[in-house]
GROMACS .gro file of N, CA and C in nm:
model
  423
    1UNK      N    1   2.801   1.131   0.179
    1UNK     CA    2   2.750   1.050   0.281
    1UNK      C    3   2.655   0.941   0.162
    2UNK      N    4   2.692   0.849   0.272
    2UNK     CA    5   2.703   0.695   0.204
    2UNK      C    6   2.552   0.627   0.262
    3UNK      N    7   2.470   0.616   0.202
    3UNK     CA    8   2.315   0.543   0.233
    3UNK      C    9   2.346   0.349   0.212
    4UNK      N   10   2.458   0.333   0.257
    4UNK     CA   11   2.474   0.204   0.226
    4UNK      C   12   2.410   0.133   0.346
    5UNK      N   13   2.329   0.013   0.292
    5UNK     CA   14   2.253  -0.032   0.407
    5UNK      C   15   2.159   0.004   0.456
    6UNK      N   16   2.059   0.180   0.403
    6UNK     CA   17   2.009   0.233   0.427
    6UNK      C   18   1.853   0.122   0.357
    7UNK      N   19   1.750   0.141   0.451
    7UNK     CA   20   1.646   0.053   0.410
    7UNK      C   21   1.475   0.169   0.387
    8UNK      N   22   1.464   0.215   0.278
    8UNK     CA   23   1.374   0.280   0.284
    8UNK      C   24   1.214   0.255   0.258
    9UNK      N   25   1.095   0.275   0.284
    9UNK     CA   26   0.964   0.231   0.293
    9UNK      C   27   0.909   0.305   0.204
   10UNK      N   28   0.852   0.320   0.095
   10UNK     CA   29   0.795   0.401  -0.029
   10UNK      C   30   0.611   0.325  -0.045
   11UNK      N   31   0.568   0.356   0.018
   11UNK     CA   32   0.418   0.323   0.025
   11UNK      C   33   0.327   0.443  -0.018
   12UNK      N   34   0.247   0.423  -0.147
   12UNK     CA   35   0.186   0.473  -0.246
   12UNK      C   36   0.112   0.412  -0.332
   13UNK      N   37  -0.031   0.430  -0.363
   13UNK     CA   38  -0.139   0.378  -0.435
   13UNK      C   39  -0.090   0.339  -0.583
   14UNK      N   40  -0.007   0.530  -0.585
   14UNK     CA   41   0.016   0.522  -0.749
   14UNK      C   42   0.164   0.530  -0.761
   15UNK      N   43   0.109   0.387  -0.867
   15UNK     CA   44   0.282   0.280  -0.877
   15UNK      C   45   0.374   0.427  -0.927
   16UNK      N   46   0.372   0.466  -1.062
   16UNK     CA   47   0.434   0.628  -1.131
   16UNK      C   48   0.542   0.696  -1.001
   17UNK      N   49   0.438   0.737  -0.896
   17UNK     CA   50   0.502   0.789  -0.789
   17UNK      C   51   0.613   0.714  -0.695
   18UNK      N   52   0.577   0.565  -0.707
   18UNK     CA   53   0.656   0.494  -0.609
   18UNK      C   54   0.795   0.531  -0.717
   19UNK      N   55   0.728   0.492  -0.833
   19UNK     CA   56   0.840   0.458  -0.921
   19UNK      C   57   0.975   0.614  -0.909
   20UNK      N   58   0.920   0.673  -0.920
   20UNK     CA   59   0.993   0.820  -0.935
   20UNK      C   60   1.069   0.881  -0.783
   21UNK      N   61   1.020   0.845  -0.663
   21UNK     CA   62   1.066   0.811  -0.522
   21UNK      C   63   1.156   0.736  -0.558
   22UNK      N   64   1.131   0.636  -0.639
   22UNK     CA   65   1.255   0.506  -0.595
   22UNK      C   66   1.357   0.563  -0.668
   23UNK      N   67   1.342   0.588  -0.810
   23UNK     CA   68   1.470   0.630  -0.871
   23UNK      C   69   1.539   0.759  -0.830
   24UNK      N   70   1.504   0.864  -0.814
   24UNK     CA   71   1.545   0.932  -0.689
   24UNK      C   72   1.633   0.915  -0.611
   25UNK      N   73   1.543   0.889  -0.510
   25UNK     CA   74   1.680   0.765  -0.379
   25UNK      C   75   1.779   0.697  -0.471
   26UNK      N   76   1.753   0.636  -0.578
   26UNK     CA   77   1.884   0.565  -0.588
   26UNK      C   78   2.027   0.600  -0.678
   27UNK      N   79   1.977   0.730  -0.739
   27UNK     CA   80   2.037   0.792  -0.802
   27UNK      C   81   2.117   0.892  -0.726
   28UNK      N   82   2.067   0.917  -0.661
   28UNK     CA   83   2.169   1.021  -0.508
   28UNK      C   84   2.200   0.888  -0.459
   29UNK      N   85   2.187   0.790  -0.441
   29UNK     CA   86   2.243   0.687  -0.414
   29UNK      C   87   2.226   0.512  -0.413
   30UNK      N   88   2.326   0.457  -0.544
   30UNK     CA   89   2.223   0.320  -0.579
   30UNK      C   90   2.262   0.238  -0.436
   31UNK      N   91   2.320   0.239  -0.341
   31UNK     CA   92   2.321   0.118  -0.252
   31UNK      C   93   2.162   0.144  -0.181
   32UNK      N   94   2.122   0.244  -0.154
   32UNK     CA   95   1.991   0.251  -0.093
   32UNK      C   96   1.880   0.121  -0.140
   33UNK      N   97   1.844   0.067  -0.012
   33UNK     CA   98   1.671  -0.020  -0.084
   33UNK      C   99   1.577   0.049  -0.092
   34UNK      N  100   1.495   0.029  -0.154
   34UNK     CA  101   1.365   0.041  -0.167
   34UNK      C  102   1.255  -0.043  -0.187
   35UNK      N  103   1.178  -0.065  -0.059
   35UNK     CA  104   1.080  -0.166  -0.034
   35UNK      C  105   0.959  -0.095  -0.066
   36UNK      N  106   0.844  -0.122  -0.184
   36UNK     CA  107   0.739  -0.080  -0.226
   36UNK      C  108   0.630  -0.171  -0.182
   37UNK      N  109   0.519  -0.056  -0.132
   37UNK     CA  110   0.383  -0.097  -0.097
   37UNK      C  111   0.298  -0.031  -0.163
   38UNK      N  112   0.182  -0.080  -0.184
   38UNK     CA  113   0.047  -0.004  -0.246
   38UNK      C  114   0.004   0.028  -0.154
   39UNK      N  115  -0.011   0.013  -0.040
   39UNK     CA  116  -0.116   0.070   0.027
   39UNK      C  117  -0.075   0.039   0.178
   40UNK      N  118  -0.182   0.090   0.291
   40UNK     CA  119  -0.110   0.094   0.410
   40UNK      C  120  -0.135  -0.050   0.463
   41UNK      N  121  -0.202  -0.120   0.428
   41UNK     CA  122  -0.229  -0.300   0.473
   41UNK      C  123  -0.120  -0.340   0.452
   42UNK      N  124  -0.053  -0.331   0.292
   42UNK     CA  125   0.052  -0.412   0.287
   42UNK      C  126   0.154  -0.358   0.337
   43UNK      N  127   0.221  -0.253   0.403
   43UNK     CA  128   0.300  -0.197   0.469
   43UNK      C  129   0.294  -0.258   0.627
   44UNK      N  130   0.184  -0.255   0.639
   44UNK     CA  131   0.141  -0.305   0.785
   44UNK      C  132   0.174  -0.431   0.833
   45UNK      N  133   0.125  -0.553   0.736
   45UNK     CA  134   0.159  -0.670   0.685
   45UNK      C  135   0.294  -0.715   0.724
   46UNK      N  136   0.370  -0.607   0.628
   46UNK     CA  137   0.522  -0.638   0.607
   46UNK      C  138   0.580  -0.599   0.745
   47UNK      N  139   0.517  -0.505   0.786
   47UNK     CA  140   0.606  -0.422   0.898
   47UNK      C  141   0.592  -0.549   1.067
   48UNK      N  142   0.475  -0.601   1.026
   48UNK     CA  143   0.421  -0.705   1.147
   48UNK      C  144   0.536  -0.849   1.128
   49UNK      N  145   0.522  -0.904   1.043
   49UNK     CA  146   0.615  -0.993   1.013
   49UNK      C  147   0.759  -0.969   1.130
   50UNK      N  148   0.761  -0.820   1.155
   50UNK     CA  149   0.932  -0.799   1.211
   50UNK      C  150   0.866  -0.791   1.365
   51UNK      N  151   0.767  -0.703   1.379
   51UNK     CA  152   0.709  -0.667   1.534
   51UNK      C  153   0.650  -0.774   1.583
   52UNK      N  154   0.672  -0.903   1.542
   52UNK     CA  155   0.605  -1.031   1.621
   52UNK      C  156   0.761  -1.037   1.702
   53UNK      N  157   0.890  -1.035   1.642
   53UNK     CA  158   0.994  -1.070   1.681
   53UNK      C  159   1.010  -0.947   1.766
   54UNK      N  160   1.141  -0.953   1.867
   54UNK     CA  161   1.161  -0.873   1.950
   54UNK      C  162   1.312  -0.750   1.845
   55UNK      N  163   1.325  -0.782   1.740
   55UNK     CA  164   1.452  -0.705   1.655
   55UNK      C  165   1.352  -0.597   1.625
   56UNK      N  166   1.400  -0.492   1.609
   56UNK     CA  167   1.359  -0.363   1.505
   56UNK      C  168   1.405  -0.425   1.362
   57UNK      N  169   1.269  -0.386   1.293
   57UNK     CA  170   1.247  -0.411   1.155
   57UNK      C  171   1.355  -0.326   1.046
   58UNK      N  172   1.386  -0.413   0.978
   58UNK     CA  173   1.559  -0.359   0.925
   58UNK      C  174   1.467  -0.235   0.810
   59UNK      N  175   1.410  -0.108   0.885
   59UNK     CA  176   1.348  -0.008   0.827
   59UNK      C  177   1.450   0.130   0.874
   60UNK      N  178   1.477   0.203   0.811
   60UNK     CA  179   1.551   0.341   0.841
   60UNK      C  180   1.473   0.457   0.808
   61UNK      N  181   1.323   0.448   0.733
   61UNK     CA  182   1.245   0.548   0.689
   61UNK      C  183   1.130   0.522   0.637
   62UNK      N  184   1.017   0.571   0.654
   62UNK     CA  185   0.860   0.497   0.592
   62UNK      C  186   0.869   0.646   0.521
   63UNK      N  187   0.825   0.654   0.394
   63UNK     CA  188   0.733   0.744   0.326
   63UNK      C  189   0.619   0.716   0.291
   64UNK      N  190   0.500   0.776   0.299
   64UNK     CA  191   0.392   0.734   0.341
   64UNK      C  192   0.288   0.829   0.246
   65UNK      N  193   0.199   0.810   0.134
   65UNK     CA  194   0.129   0.903   0.141
   65UNK      C  195  -0.031   0.878   0.201
   66UNK      N  196  -0.056   1.027   0.165
   66UNK     CA  197  -0.243   1.045   0.273
   66UNK      C  198  -0.321   0.926   0.245
   67UNK      N  199  -0.363   0.973   0.050
   67UNK     CA  200  -0.473   0.873   0.043
   67UNK      C  201  -0.463   0.751  -0.051
   68UNK      N  202  -0.529   0.661   0.015
   68UNK     CA  203  -0.480   0.523  -0.043
   68UNK      C  204  -0.606   0.456  -0.020
   69UNK      N  205  -0.630   0.343  -0.077
   69UNK     CA  206  -0.801   0.250  -0.074
   69UNK      C  207  -0.683   0.216   0.057
   70UNK      N  208  -0.824   0.073   0.083
   70UNK     CA  209  -0.773   0.029   0.208
   70UNK      C  210  -0.724   0.053   0.305
   71UNK      N  211  -0.633   0.086   0.346
   71UNK     CA  212  -0.599   0.112   0.441
   71UNK      C  213  -0.485   0.303   0.388
   72UNK      N  214  -0.553   0.398   0.477
   72UNK     CA  215  -0.478   0.500   0.433
   72UNK      C  216  -0.357   0.526   0.508
   73UNK      N  217  -0.300   0.624   0.433
   73UNK     CA  218  -0.126   0.665   0.515
   73UNK      C  219  -0.191   0.707   0.689
   74UNK      N  220  -0.292   0.769   0.664
   74UNK     CA  221  -0.309   0.813   0.855
   74UNK      C  222  -0.319   0.713   0.987
   75UNK      N  223  -0.406   0.559   0.848
   75UNK     CA  224  -0.416   0.476   0.957
   75UNK      C  225  -0.339   0.426   0.976
   76UNK      N  226  -0.206   0.432   0.820
   76UNK     CA  227  -0.136   0.289   0.890
   76UNK      C  228  -0.014   0.369   1.010
   77UNK      N  229  -0.035   0.518   0.983
   77UNK     CA  230   0.068   0.559   1.077
   77UNK      C  231   0.029   0.593   1.233
   78UNK      N  232  -0.086   0.576   1.221
   78UNK     CA  233  -0.123   0.547   1.356
   78UNK      C  234  -0.124   0.410   1.418
   79UNK      N  235  -0.083   0.314   1.342
   79UNK     CA  236  -0.081   0.205   1.385
   79UNK      C  237   0.057   0.193   1.408
   80UNK      N  238   0.148   0.234   1.323
   80UNK     CA  239   0.281   0.253   1.346
   80UNK      C  240   0.315   0.289   1.463
   81UNK      N  241   0.272   0.402   1.517
   81UNK     CA  242   0.303   0.503   1.596
   81UNK      C  243   0.256   0.398   1.718
   82UNK      N  244   0.156   0.297   1.712
   82UNK     CA  245   0.110   0.250   1.849
   82UNK      C  246   0.134   0.177   1.898
   83UNK      N  247   0.295   0.061   1.833
   83UNK     CA  248   0.341  -0.021   1.817
   83UNK      C  249   0.522  -0.005   1.863
   84UNK      N  250   0.496  -0.022   1.965
   84UNK     CA  251   0.661  -0.010   2.082
   84UNK      C  252   0.774  -0.002   2.005
   85UNK      N  253   0.781  -0.129   1.912
   85UNK     CA  254   0.849  -0.187   1.843
   85UNK      C  255   0.861  -0.104   1.701
   86UNK      N  256   0.796  -0.006   1.645
   86UNK     CA  257   0.815   0.014   1.541
   86UNK      C  258   0.770   0.167   1.529
   87UNK      N  259   0.736   0.252   1.643
   87UNK     CA  260   0.719   0.386   1.659
   87UNK      C  261   0.846   0.463   1.616
   88UNK      N  262   0.988   0.384   1.683
   88UNK     CA  263   1.112   0.449   1.624
   88UNK      C  264   1.102   0.514   1.528
   89UNK      N  265   1.027   0.390   1.411
   89UNK     CA  266   1.121   0.501   1.268
   89UNK      C  267   1.067   0.585   1.212
   90UNK      N  268   1.150   0.688   1.163
   90UNK     CA  269   1.112   0.786   1.115
   90UNK      C  270   1.016   0.796   0.999
   91UNK      N  271   0.878   0.864   0.995
   91UNK     CA  272   0.759   0.832   0.899
   91UNK      C  273   0.719   0.978   0.850
   92UNK      N  274   0.771   0.972   0.727
   92UNK     CA  275   0.694   1.158   0.625
   92UNK      C  276   0.583   1.138   0.537
   93UNK      N  277   0.492   1.198   0.543
   93UNK     CA  278   0.407   1.213   0.466
   93UNK      C  279   0.448   1.273   0.336
   94UNK      N  280   0.402   1.172   0.203
   94UNK     CA  281   0.440   1.292   0.090
   94UNK      C  282   0.338   1.245   0.001
   95UNK      N  283   0.205   1.384   0.004
   95UNK     CA  284   0.098   1.371  -0.065
   95UNK      C  285   0.088   1.491  -0.153
   96UNK      N  286  -0.028   1.424  -0.244
   96UNK     CA  287  -0.060   1.531  -0.326
   96UNK      C  288  -0.185   1.643  -0.248
   97UNK      N  289  -0.216   1.583  -0.111
   97UNK     CA  290  -0.295   1.668  -0.037
   97UNK      C  291  -0.223   1.734   0.016
   98UNK      N  292  -0.273   1.834   0.060
   98UNK     CA  293  -0.226   1.982   0.134
   98UNK      C  294  -0.347   2.056   0.205
   99UNK      N  295  -0.429   1.989   0.218
   99UNK     CA  296  -0.584   2.003   0.313
   99UNK      C  297  -0.514   2.030   0.476
  100UNK      N  298  -0.506   2.186   0.526
  100UNK     CA  299  -0.495   2.180   0.678
  100UNK      C  300  -0.490   2.124   0.795
  101UNK      N  301  -0.668   2.032   0.791
  101UNK     CA  302  -0.668   1.961   0.867
  101UNK      C  303  -0.613   1.787   0.851
  102UNK      N  304  -0.610   1.773   0.737
  102UNK     CA  305  -0.505   1.666   0.713
  102UNK      C  306  -0.380   1.643   0.789
  103UNK      N  307  -0.309   1.795   0.701
  103UNK     CA  308  -0.149   1.763   0.808
  103UNK      C  309  -0.172   1.796   0.938
  104UNK      N  310  -0.229   1.870   0.980
  104UNK     CA  311  -0.294   1.862   1.173
  104UNK      C  312  -0.337   1.737   1.199
  105UNK      N  313  -0.393   1.694   1.136
  105UNK     CA  314  -0.431   1.512   1.205
  105UNK      C  315  -0.304   1.415   1.183
  106UNK      N  316  -0.222   1.427   1.083
  106UNK     CA  317  -0.106   1.322   1.074
  106UNK      C  318   0.013   1.397   1.149
  107UNK      N  319   0.017   1.519   1.219
  107UNK     CA  320   0.116   1.533   1.343
  107UNK      C  321   0.048   1.519   1.448
  108UNK      N  322  -0.089   1.486   1.463
  108UNK     CA  323  -0.107   1.447   1.591
  108UNK      C  324  -0.088   1.344   1.600
  109UNK      N  325  -0.123   1.264   1.469
  109UNK     CA  326  -0.094   1.090   1.475
  109UNK      C  327   0.067   1.087   1.491
  110UNK      N  328   0.131   1.173   1.515
  110UNK     CA  329   0.281   1.141   1.492
  110UNK      C  330   0.414   1.137   1.397
  111UNK      N  331   0.339   1.195   1.295
  111UNK     CA  332   0.447   1.208   1.182
  111UNK      C  333   0.552   1.279   1.162
  112UNK      N  334   0.663   1.267   1.135
  112UNK     CA  335   0.774   1.346   1.191
  112UNK      C  336   0.787   1.466   1.080
  113UNK      N  337   0.731   1.434   0.957
  113UNK     CA  338   0.727   1.537   0.833
  113UNK      C  339   0.598   1.533   0.774
  114UNK      N  340   0.569   1.644   0.718
  114UNK     CA  341   0.447   1.629   0.605
  114UNK      C  342   0.483   1.742   0.478
  115UNK      N  343   0.485   1.646   0.348
  115UNK     CA  344   0.542   1.719   0.226
  115UNK      C  345   0.461   1.670   0.130
  116UNK      N  346   0.428   1.833   0.045
  116UNK     CA  347   0.330   1.831  -0.102
  116UNK      C  348   0.451   1.795  -0.169
  117UNK      N  349   0.340   1.644  -0.255
  117UNK     CA  350   0.423   1.593  -0.348
  117UNK      C  351   0.465   1.696  -0.439
  118UNK      N  352   0.616   1.710  -0.471
  118UNK     CA  353   0.582   1.835  -0.595
  118UNK      C  354   0.550   1.815  -0.765
  119UNK      N  355   0.562   1.858  -0.843
  119UNK     CA  356   0.512   1.908  -0.919
  119UNK      C  357   0.659   1.856  -1.073
  120UNK      N  358   0.738   1.846  -1.024
  120UNK     CA  359   0.901   1.843  -1.137
  120UNK      C  360   0.997   1.750  -1.052
  121UNK      N  361   1.078   1.656  -1.164
  121UNK     CA  362   1.186   1.617  -1.088
  121UNK      C  363   1.293   1.632  -1.036
  122UNK      N  364   1.282   1.781  -1.066
  122UNK     CA  365   1.411   1.827  -1.021
  122UNK      C  366   1.365   1.861  -0.882
  123UNK      N  367   1.228   1.946  -0.819
  123UNK     CA  368   1.183   1.949  -0.730
  123UNK      C  369   1.170   1.797  -0.634
  124UNK      N  370   1.114   1.730  -0.678
  124UNK     CA  371   1.108   1.586  -0.592
  124UNK      C  372   1.316   1.539  -0.558
  125UNK      N  373   1.399   1.560  -0.631
  125UNK     CA  374   1.555   1.542  -0.638
  125UNK      C  375   1.551   1.636  -0.515
  126UNK      N  376   1.533   1.769  -0.513
  126UNK     CA  377   1.532   1.845  -0.354
  126UNK      C  378   1.503   1.758  -0.271
  127UNK      N  379   1.405   1.713  -0.304
  127UNK     CA  380   1.290   1.703  -0.145
  127UNK      C  381   1.365   1.565  -0.096
  128UNK      N  382   1.416   1.519  -0.156
  128UNK     CA  383   1.461   1.361  -0.158
  128UNK      C  384   1.620   1.367  -0.074
  129UNK      N  385   1.707   1.509  -0.126
  129UNK     CA  386   1.784   1.578  -0.080
  129UNK      C  387   1.751   1.635   0.113
  130UNK      N  388   1.651   1.694   0.088
  130UNK     CA  389   1.634   1.752   0.247
  130UNK      C  390   1.570   1.614   0.314
  131UNK      N  391   1.526   1.491   0.280
  131UNK     CA  392   1.505   1.408   0.369
  131UNK      C  393   1.596   1.325   0.417
  132UNK      N  394   1.683   1.312   0.330
  132UNK     CA  395   1.854   1.258   0.333
  132UNK      C  396   1.921   1.337   0.494
  133UNK      N  397   1.853   1.420   0.456
  133UNK     CA  398   1.970   1.533   0.561
  133UNK      C  399   1.899   1.533   0.714
  134UNK      N  400   1.797   1.560   0.638
  134UNK     CA  401   1.688   1.560   0.810
  134UNK      C  402   1.658   1.427   0.862
  135UNK      N  403   1.647   1.287   0.803
  135UNK     CA  404   1.619   1.156   0.856
  135UNK      C  405   1.722   1.008   0.885
  136UNK      N  406   1.814   1.076   0.757
  136UNK     CA  407   1.921   0.950   0.722
  136UNK      C  408   2.048   0.979   0.763
  137UNK      N  409   2.077   1.095   0.734
  137UNK     CA  410   2.249   1.137   0.799
  137UNK      C  411   2.286   1.083   0.886
  138UNK      N  412   2.222   1.144   0.998
  138UNK     CA  413   2.259   1.085   1.146
  138UNK      C  414   2.220   0.996   1.184
  139UNK      N  415   2.144   0.937   1.126
  139UNK     CA  416   2.079   0.790   1.158
  139UNK      C  417   2.183   0.693   1.076
  140UNK      N  418   2.198   0.689   0.974
  140UNK     CA  419   2.264   0.614   0.898
  140UNK      C  420   2.441   0.617   0.905
  141UNK      N  421   2.486   0.727   0.839
  141UNK     CA  422   2.569   0.789   0.800
  141UNK      C  423   2.707   0.778   0.879
   0.00000   0.00000   0.00000
């Protein structure tokens, strides 16, 4: 499978977590483009520039951390799913938190999948492969 022209937004306040996600996706396919944001507010500002026009934004998937300063993942998710131009974008929460109430709240607000961050790069690679199969192969392939 080739992820050519696939654009993934990785939103996390932890630069190391963004790095490891970017590395795992790009090792899987060097042609994938990763756009990084350090919080939900930064993501929403980037997406807003495209949602002002009628064309869909150049993004195939958004990976959101739950716990971030300023605008957290749940707040960003709620804004994305409330926007008719953006709501179709698959959005995956990938967070250290697996508290049932937070997970339930994310699903109630339209998250497509909720994944707990793995503790090893091997498990991260497995998660990236699963994300590709579930959200990118059919949409981009």
